[in-house]
Structure formats: structure tokens, C-alpha cells
Coordinates of C-alpha atoms in Angstrom, one line a residue:
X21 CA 135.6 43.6 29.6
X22 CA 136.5 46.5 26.9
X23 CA 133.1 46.8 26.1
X24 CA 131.5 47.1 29.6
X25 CA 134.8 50.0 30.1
X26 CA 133.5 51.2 27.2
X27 CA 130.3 51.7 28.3
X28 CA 131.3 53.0 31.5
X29 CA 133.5 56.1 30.1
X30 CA 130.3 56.7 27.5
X31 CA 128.0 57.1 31.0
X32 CA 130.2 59.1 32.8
X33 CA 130.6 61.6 29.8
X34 CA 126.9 61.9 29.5
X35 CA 126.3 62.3 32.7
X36 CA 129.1 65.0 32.8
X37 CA 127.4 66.8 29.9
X38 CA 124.1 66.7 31.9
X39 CA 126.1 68.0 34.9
X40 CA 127.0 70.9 32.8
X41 CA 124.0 71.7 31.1
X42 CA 122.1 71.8 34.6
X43 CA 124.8 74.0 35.4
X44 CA 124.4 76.3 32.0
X45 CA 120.5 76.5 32.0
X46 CA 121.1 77.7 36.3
X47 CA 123.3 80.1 35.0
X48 CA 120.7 81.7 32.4
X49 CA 118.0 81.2 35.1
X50 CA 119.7 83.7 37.5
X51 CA 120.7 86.3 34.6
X52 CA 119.1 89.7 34.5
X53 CA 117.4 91.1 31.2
X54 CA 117.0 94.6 30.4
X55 CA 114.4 95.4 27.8
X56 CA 113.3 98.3 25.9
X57 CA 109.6 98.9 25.0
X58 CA 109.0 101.3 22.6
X59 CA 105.3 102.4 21.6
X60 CA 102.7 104.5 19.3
X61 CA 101.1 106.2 22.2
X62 CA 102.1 109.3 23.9
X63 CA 103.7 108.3 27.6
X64 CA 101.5 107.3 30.4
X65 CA 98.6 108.1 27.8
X66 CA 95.3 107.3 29.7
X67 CA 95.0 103.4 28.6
X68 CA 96.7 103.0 25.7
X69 CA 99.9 104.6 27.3
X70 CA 99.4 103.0 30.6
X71 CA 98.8 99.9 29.2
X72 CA 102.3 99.0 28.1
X73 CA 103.2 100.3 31.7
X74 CA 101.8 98.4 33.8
X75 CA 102.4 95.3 31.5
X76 CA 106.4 96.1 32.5
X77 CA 105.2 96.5 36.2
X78 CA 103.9 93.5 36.2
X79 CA 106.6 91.9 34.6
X80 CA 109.3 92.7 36.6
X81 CA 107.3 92.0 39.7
X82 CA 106.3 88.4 38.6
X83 CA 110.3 87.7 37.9
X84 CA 111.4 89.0 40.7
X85 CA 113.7 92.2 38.9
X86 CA 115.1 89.4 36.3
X87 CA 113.6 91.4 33.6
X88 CA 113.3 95.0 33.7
X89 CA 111.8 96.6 30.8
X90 CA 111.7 100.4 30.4
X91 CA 108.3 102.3 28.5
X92 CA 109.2 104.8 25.7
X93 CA 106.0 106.6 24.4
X94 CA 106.3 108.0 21.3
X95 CA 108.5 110.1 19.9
X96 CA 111.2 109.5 23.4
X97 CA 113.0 106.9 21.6
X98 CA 111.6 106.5 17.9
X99 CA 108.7 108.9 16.2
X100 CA 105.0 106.7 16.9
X101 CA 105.1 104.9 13.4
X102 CA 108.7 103.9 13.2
X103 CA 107.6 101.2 16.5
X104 CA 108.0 97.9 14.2
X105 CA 111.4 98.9 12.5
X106 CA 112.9 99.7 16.2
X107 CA 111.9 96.4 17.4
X108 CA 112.8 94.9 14.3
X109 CA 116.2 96.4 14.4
X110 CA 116.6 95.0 18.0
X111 CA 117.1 98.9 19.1
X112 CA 113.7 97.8 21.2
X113 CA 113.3 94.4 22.6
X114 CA 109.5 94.8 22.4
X115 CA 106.7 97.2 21.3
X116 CA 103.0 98.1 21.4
X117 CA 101.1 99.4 18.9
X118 CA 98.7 98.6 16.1
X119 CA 98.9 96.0 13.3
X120 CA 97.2 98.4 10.9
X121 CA 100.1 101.1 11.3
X122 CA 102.3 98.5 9.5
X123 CA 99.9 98.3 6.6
X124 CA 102.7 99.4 4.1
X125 CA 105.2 96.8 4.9
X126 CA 102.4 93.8 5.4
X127 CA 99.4 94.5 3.2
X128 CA 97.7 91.8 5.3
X129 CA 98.9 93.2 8.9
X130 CA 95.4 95.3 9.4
X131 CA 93.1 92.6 9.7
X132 CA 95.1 91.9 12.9
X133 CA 93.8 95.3 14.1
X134 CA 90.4 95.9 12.8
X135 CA 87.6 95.1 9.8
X136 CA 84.9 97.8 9.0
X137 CA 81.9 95.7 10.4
X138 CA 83.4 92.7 11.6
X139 CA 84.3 91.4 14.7
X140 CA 83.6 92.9 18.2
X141 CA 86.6 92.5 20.6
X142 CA 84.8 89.8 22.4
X143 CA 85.0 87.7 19.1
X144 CA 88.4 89.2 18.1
X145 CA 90.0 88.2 21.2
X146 CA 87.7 84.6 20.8
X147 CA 89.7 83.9 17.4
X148 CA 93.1 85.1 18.4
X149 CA 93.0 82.5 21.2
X150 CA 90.7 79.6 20.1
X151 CA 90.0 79.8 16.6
X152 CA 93.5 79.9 15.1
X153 CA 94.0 83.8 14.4
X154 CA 96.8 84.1 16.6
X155 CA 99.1 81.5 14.6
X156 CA 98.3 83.3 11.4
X157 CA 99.3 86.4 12.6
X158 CA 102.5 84.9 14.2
X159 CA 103.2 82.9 11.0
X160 CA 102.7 86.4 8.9
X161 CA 105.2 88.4 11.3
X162 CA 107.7 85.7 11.8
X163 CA 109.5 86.4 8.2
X164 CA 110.6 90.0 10.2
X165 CA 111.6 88.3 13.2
X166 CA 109.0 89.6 15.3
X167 CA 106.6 88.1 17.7
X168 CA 103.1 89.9 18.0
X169 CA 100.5 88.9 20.8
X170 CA 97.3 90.5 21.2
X171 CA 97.8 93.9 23.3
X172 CA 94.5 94.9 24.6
X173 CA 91.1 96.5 22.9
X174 CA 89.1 99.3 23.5
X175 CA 85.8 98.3 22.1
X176 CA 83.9 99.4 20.0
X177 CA 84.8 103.3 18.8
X178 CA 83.2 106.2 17.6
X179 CA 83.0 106.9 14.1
X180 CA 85.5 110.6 14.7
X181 CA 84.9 114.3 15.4
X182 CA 83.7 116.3 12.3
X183 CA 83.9 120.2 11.7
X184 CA 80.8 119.5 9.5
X185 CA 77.4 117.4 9.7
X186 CA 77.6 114.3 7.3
X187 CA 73.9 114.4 5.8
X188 CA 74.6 112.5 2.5
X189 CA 77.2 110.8 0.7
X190 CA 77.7 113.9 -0.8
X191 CA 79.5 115.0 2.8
X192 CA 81.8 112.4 2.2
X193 CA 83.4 113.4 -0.8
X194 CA 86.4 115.7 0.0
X195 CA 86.5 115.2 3.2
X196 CA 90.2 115.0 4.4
X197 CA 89.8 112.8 7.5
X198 CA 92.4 110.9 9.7
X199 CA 91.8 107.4 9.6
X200 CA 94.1 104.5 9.1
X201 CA 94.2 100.6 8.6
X202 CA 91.2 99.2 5.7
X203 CA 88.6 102.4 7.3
X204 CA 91.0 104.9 5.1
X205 CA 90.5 102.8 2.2
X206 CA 86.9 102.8 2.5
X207 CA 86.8 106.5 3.0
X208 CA 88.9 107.0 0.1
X209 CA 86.9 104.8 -2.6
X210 CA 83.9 107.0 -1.1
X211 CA 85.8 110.1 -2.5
X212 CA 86.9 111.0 0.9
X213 CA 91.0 111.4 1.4
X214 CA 92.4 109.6 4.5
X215 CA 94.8 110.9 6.1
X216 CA 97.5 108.3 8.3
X217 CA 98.5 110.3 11.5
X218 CA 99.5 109.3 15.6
X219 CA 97.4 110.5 18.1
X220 CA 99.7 113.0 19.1
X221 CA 99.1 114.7 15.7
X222 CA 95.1 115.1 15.9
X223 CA 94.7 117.9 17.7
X224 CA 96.9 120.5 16.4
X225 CA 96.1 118.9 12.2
X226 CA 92.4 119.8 13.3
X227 CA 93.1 123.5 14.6
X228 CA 94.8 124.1 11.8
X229 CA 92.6 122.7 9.1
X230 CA 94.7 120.2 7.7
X231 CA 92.2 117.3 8.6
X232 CA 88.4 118.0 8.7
X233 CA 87.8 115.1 10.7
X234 CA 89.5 112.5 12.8
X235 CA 88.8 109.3 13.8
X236 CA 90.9 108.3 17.3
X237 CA 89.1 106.4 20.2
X238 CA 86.2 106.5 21.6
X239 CA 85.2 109.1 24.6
X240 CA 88.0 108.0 27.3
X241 CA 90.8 108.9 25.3
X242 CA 88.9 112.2 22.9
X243 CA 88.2 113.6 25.9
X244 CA 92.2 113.3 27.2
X245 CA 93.4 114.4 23.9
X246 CA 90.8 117.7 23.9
X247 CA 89.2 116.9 20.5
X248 CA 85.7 118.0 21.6
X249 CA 87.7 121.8 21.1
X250 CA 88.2 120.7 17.3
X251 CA 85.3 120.0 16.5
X252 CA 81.5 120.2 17.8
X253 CA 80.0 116.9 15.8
X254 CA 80.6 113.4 17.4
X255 CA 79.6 110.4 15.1
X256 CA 79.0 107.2 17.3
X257 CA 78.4 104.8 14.6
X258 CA 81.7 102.8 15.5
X259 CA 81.5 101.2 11.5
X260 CA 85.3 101.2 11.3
X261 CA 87.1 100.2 14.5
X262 CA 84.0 97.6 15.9
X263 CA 86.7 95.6 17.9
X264 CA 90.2 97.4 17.6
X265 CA 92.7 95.0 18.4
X266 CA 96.2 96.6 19.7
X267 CA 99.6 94.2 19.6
X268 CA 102.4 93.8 21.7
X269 CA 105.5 93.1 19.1
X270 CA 108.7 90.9 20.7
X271 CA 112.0 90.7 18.6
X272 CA 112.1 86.6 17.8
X273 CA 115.9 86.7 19.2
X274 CA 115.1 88.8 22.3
X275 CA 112.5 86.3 23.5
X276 CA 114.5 83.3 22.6
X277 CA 117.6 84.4 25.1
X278 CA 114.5 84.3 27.6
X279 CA 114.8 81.3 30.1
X280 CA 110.8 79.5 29.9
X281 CA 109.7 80.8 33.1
X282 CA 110.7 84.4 31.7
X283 CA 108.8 83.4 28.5
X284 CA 105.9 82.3 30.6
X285 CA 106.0 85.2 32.7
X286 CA 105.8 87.5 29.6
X287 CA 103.1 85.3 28.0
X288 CA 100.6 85.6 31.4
X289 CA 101.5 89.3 31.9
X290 CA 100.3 90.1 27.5
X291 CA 97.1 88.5 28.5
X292 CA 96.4 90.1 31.5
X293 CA 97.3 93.1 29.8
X294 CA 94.7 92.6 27.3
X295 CA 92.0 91.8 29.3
X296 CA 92.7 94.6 31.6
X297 CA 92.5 97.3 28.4
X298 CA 88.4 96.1 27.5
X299 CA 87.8 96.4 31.0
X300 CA 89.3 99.7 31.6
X301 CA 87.5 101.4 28.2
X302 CA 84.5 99.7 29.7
X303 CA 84.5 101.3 32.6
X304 CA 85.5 104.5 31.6
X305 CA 83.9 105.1 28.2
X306 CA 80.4 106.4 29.7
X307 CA 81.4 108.5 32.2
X308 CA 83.9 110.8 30.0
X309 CA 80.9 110.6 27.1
X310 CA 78.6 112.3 29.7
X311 CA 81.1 114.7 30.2
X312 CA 81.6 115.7 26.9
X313 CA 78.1 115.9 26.7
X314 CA 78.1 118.6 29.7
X315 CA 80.7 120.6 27.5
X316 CA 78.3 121.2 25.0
X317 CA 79.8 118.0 22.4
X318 CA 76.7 117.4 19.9
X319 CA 76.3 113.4 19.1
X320 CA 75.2 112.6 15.9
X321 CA 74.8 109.0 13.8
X322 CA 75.0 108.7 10.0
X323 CA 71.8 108.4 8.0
X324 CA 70.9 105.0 7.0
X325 CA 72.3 106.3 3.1
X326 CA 75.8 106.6 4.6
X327 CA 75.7 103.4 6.2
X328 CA 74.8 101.2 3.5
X329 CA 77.5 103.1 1.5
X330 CA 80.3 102.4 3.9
X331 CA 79.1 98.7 4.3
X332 CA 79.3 98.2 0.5
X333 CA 82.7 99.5 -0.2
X334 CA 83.9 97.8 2.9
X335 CA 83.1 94.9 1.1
X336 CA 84.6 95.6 -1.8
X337 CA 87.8 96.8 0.1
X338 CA 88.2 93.6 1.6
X339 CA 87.9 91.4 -1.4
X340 CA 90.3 93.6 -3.4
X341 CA 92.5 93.1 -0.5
X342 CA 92.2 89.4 -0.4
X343 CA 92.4 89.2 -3.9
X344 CA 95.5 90.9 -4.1
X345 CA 97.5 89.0 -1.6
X346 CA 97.6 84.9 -1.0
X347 CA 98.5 85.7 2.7
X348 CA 95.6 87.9 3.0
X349 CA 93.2 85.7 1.7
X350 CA 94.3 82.8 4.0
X351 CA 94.2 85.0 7.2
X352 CA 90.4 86.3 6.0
X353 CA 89.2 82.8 5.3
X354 CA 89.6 81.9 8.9
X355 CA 88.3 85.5 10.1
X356 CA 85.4 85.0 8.2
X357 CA 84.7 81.4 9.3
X358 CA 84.9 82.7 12.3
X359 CA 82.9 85.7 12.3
X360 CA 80.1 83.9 11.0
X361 CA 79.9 81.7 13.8
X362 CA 80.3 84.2 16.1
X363 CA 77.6 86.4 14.9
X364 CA 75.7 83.5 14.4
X365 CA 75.2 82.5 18.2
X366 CA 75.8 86.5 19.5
X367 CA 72.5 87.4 17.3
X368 CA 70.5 84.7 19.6
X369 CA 72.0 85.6 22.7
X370 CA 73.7 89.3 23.1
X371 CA 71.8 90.8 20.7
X372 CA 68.9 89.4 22.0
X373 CA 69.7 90.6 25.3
X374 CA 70.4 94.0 24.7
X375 CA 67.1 94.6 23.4
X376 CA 65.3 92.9 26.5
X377 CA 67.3 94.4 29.0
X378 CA 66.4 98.5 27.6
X379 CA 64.3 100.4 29.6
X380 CA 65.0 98.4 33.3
X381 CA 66.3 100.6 35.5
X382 CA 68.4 98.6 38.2
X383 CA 69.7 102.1 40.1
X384 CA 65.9 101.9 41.2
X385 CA 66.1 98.2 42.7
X386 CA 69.7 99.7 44.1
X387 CA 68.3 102.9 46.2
X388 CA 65.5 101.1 47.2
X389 CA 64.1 101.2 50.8
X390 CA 62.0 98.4 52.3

């Protein structure tokens, strides 16, 4: 009879804890969350500034006001390249940026962002989600308490604005350029001097001199920024940025206090977000290129001497990186397993492709009259 008493008072205190914990997770499902995003980008900066906007749009929208996040472009809250220590610090509950800006306090963080000659962003985006590289780069941020997620991409870029034609290597050497993440490296072992600057920077460090050349986008966001007024040569060999991958940072404890459906919400609204960038650059990448063409921009590509240059020291950048760092090696030994797959099958198919599809003009099949 003591026993089955026993028993009784046991179930009647579970169940009162239950009763209680339904009670405490309701009252964190109706709480209201106010974050701060802080980013690299200048505010409302075609795509990569509108980005992170309407990311927070959607957001709030999807939860109903329950979280609220408000967009600081650079330099409102925190200068461009102090985004990771705000978040970090908690000052920000999430940021946007690139992995490669954080190259000094992760030697392994760029390949995250970007590989001279490696993956497109259809790969990039490909390993992130299905081939691991998205745990690695979780599992290398998590010692700073931060969360990254993939954060868009713009494709593949143009090689930069230059105040002089590069005809040789010899063009190289000198030449003070702005260009960050492994691409600066590679510059620099060609006798070049890389130079680490936001966006916001470009244009006035190229009126002035400081910089002879800078690499930034691609012809969506030069033309926004005015470069073509710095300089009148535009390289399009895209050899450093071929799939620029852009990250959404969340402070570990920040998301944590999240209820899951606020999680979830944040989760869907990163990928969308990311999809949305590639399709944006996409679709406006050739029509701002023709108009930079109208304005008198002169397009050049690197001789084939050049080329084989940068390949080779990308190389050799890569595996001095690797070498250098255990972390870095893991994360490239999936990237590169990867990659080889990838380009594999996308040298049978896209490639392929490409090559059949030049010269059919479908505008003709499109104004056609019967």
C-alpha cells in the first residue's frame, strides 16, 4: 500500500513538472527577440547590402514580429572589418560578411569564402550543404561562439580595375592592388603588394593612388561603386573569386535563447537568402557590364603567361596554407574531394554545354512571326 502511495506522489510530481515545463517553453514561444545585424557592406548596398535586408524582412514576417532584427551597414555600428568581434562580443546578435576578412584570427576561415580556381558557387553551395563543408566550417567557428551559414554568392568575378595594362608578369610586380583572402597571397608571392580594404574604401584609395588596382565584384556592384572612373582597364578573368561565398555569422548564445521554430525560421530565411543573392548577380551582371561598356570601360583578359603564373603560385599558396595548419588541411581535404568530383561530371555536362549552346540566337526564335 506504501508503495503504490509511493508511486502515486512520484506521478503526480512528474506530471506537475511536465505541467510546468509546457508552461515555461509557452512562455519562451510568445517572447519577442530583438536582434542586431551588423555587416561589411555599405547600407542598402545594391546586393550585398540588400541582402542582409531583406533576410531581416523576411524574418520578422515569417515569425510574426517575434524577432525583429535591425541592419547596420558598415561603419553605423562597428567599422566593415570589426563584423566578427561585434557579434562575437554579443554587441551584434548576427552578422554578414566574408570568411576571408577574418583570415587573421582563423588562418583556415578563407577557404569558407573563396580558392583561386576552385569551386564555382554552384559547387560551393553543393559542398556546404551535401558534401560536409558546412560542419567543418561550423566546427572551425564554434571555438568563438559563433555560428556561420552560407550568406549568398555572386558568381564568378572579374579579375579588378587596373590604371595599367597587365602584359607580362613583369606588370605584376609592384603592383599595389586591393585584394584580400588567399588571392592577396598569390599576388604577393608574384611580387605584387595586396592591399586588405572594404568596399567603401576603393574608390577614393584609387583616386588617390594609394592602390593601382582593385579587385571588388563583378559589374553589378563596380558599376554602383563608380570604379570604371578609376580606372579604364577591366580584367574579366575571374581567377581569384570563381565562386565567392559570403556568411551570415550568429552568436552561439543568441541563437540558443531562440525557441526551434525561431531557429527554423532563421535557418529557411539564410537559405533563401543565399539562393536569392546567385540569382540577383545573375540577372544583373550583364546588363550593368553593357553599360559600362557604353561608358567607354575597355575589357581586357590576361595573357595565357599571367595565367599559368597565378595557377602555379595558387598552388603553392594553398599547400603552404595547409601545411601550416592541421585545421586547414582537414577542411581542404574535403574541398578538394569535392571539387574533383564536381569538376569531374561539370566538364561532361556544363562545360560541354556551354560550348554547344554559342552562337544560337534564341531572341530570333523569340521575335519571330509565323
Amino acid at each position: 500500500m506504501i508503495t503504490r502511495l509511493l508511486l502515486c506522489f512520484v506521478a503526480l510530481g512528474l506530471a506537475a513538472c511536465g505541467e510546468q515545463k509546457s508552461t515555461a517553453e509557452q512562455a519562451v514561444e510568445q517572447q519577442s527577440f530583438k536582434w542586431k545585424m551588423v555587416t561589411t557592406w555599405p547600407k542598402n548596398f545594391p546586393g550585398l547590402g540588400t541582402i542582409p535586408e531583406d533576410f531581416a524582412k523576411n524574418v520578422e514576417q515569417m515569425s510574426g514580429g517575434r524577432l525583429s532584427i535591425s541592419v547596420y551597414g558598415a561603419g553605423e555600428m562597428v567599422p566593415a572589418l570589426q563584423t566578427f568581434d561585434a557579434v562575437k562580443s554579443g554587441a551584434a546578435q548576427i552578422g554578414h560578411g566574408a570568411a576571408y576578412y577574418w583570415k587573421g584570427k582563423i588562418p583556415a576561415a578563407p577557404l569558407f569564402t573563396t580558392i583561386p580556381f576552385g569551386m564555382n558557387a554552384q559547387e560551393t553551395n553543393a559542398w556546404f550543404y551535401h558534401g560536409g563543408g558546412l560542419q567543418l566550417w561550423q566546427k572551425l567557428y564554434e571555438p568563438f561562439g559563433l555560428v556561420p551559414y552560407p550568406g549568398g554568392n555572386t558568381g564568378v568575378q572579374m579579375a579588378g580595375w587596373f590604371q595599367k595594362e597587365i602584359n607580362s608578369l613583369d606588370d605584376i610586380k609592384g603592383l599595389k592592388m586591393r585584394i584580400p583572402g588567399l588571392a592577396g597571397e598569390v599576388i604577393a608571392d608574384l611580387g605584387g603588394i595586396p592591399v586588405q580594404l572594404p568596399g567603401g574604401e576603393l574608390y577614393s584609395a584609387m583616386q588617390s593612388g594609394a592602390i593601382d588596382a582593385a579587385d571588388w565584384v563583378g559589374p553589378y556592384n563596380d558599376l554602383a561603386f563608380g570604379l570604371y572612373k578609376t580606372a579604364p582597364y577591366y580584367y574579366v578573368t575571374g581567377w581569384q573569386e570563381p565562386g565567392a561565398a559570403l556568411e551570415f555569422i550568429i552568436n552561439q548564445q543568441a541563437l540558443s535563447s531562440l525557441p526551434e521554430d525561431l531557429k527554423k525560421i532563421v535557418e529557411i530565411a539564410i537559405e533563401a537568402a543565399n539562393a536569392n543573392m546567385l540569382a540577383l548577380y545573375t540577372a544583373k551582371n550583364n546588363q550593368a557590364l553593357q553599360s559600362l561598356k557604353e561608358k567607354g570601360v575597355q575589357i581586357r583578359k590576361f595573357p595565357t603567361e599571367v595565367i599559368e603564373a597565378l595557377k602555379a603560385s595558387s598552388q603553392k599558396v594553398v599547400k603552404q596554407l595547409v601545411a601550416s595548419d592541421p585545421q586547414a588541411q582537414e577542411i581542404f581535404s574535403s574541398y578538394a574531394s569535392f571539387l574533383q568530383q564536381a569538376a569531374e561530371y561539370h566538364e561532361l555536362t556544363e562545360l560541354d554545354y556551354y560550348k554547344n549552346r554559342r552562337g544560337l540566337n534564341w531572341q530570333d526564335s523569340a521575335t519571330a512571326t509565323e
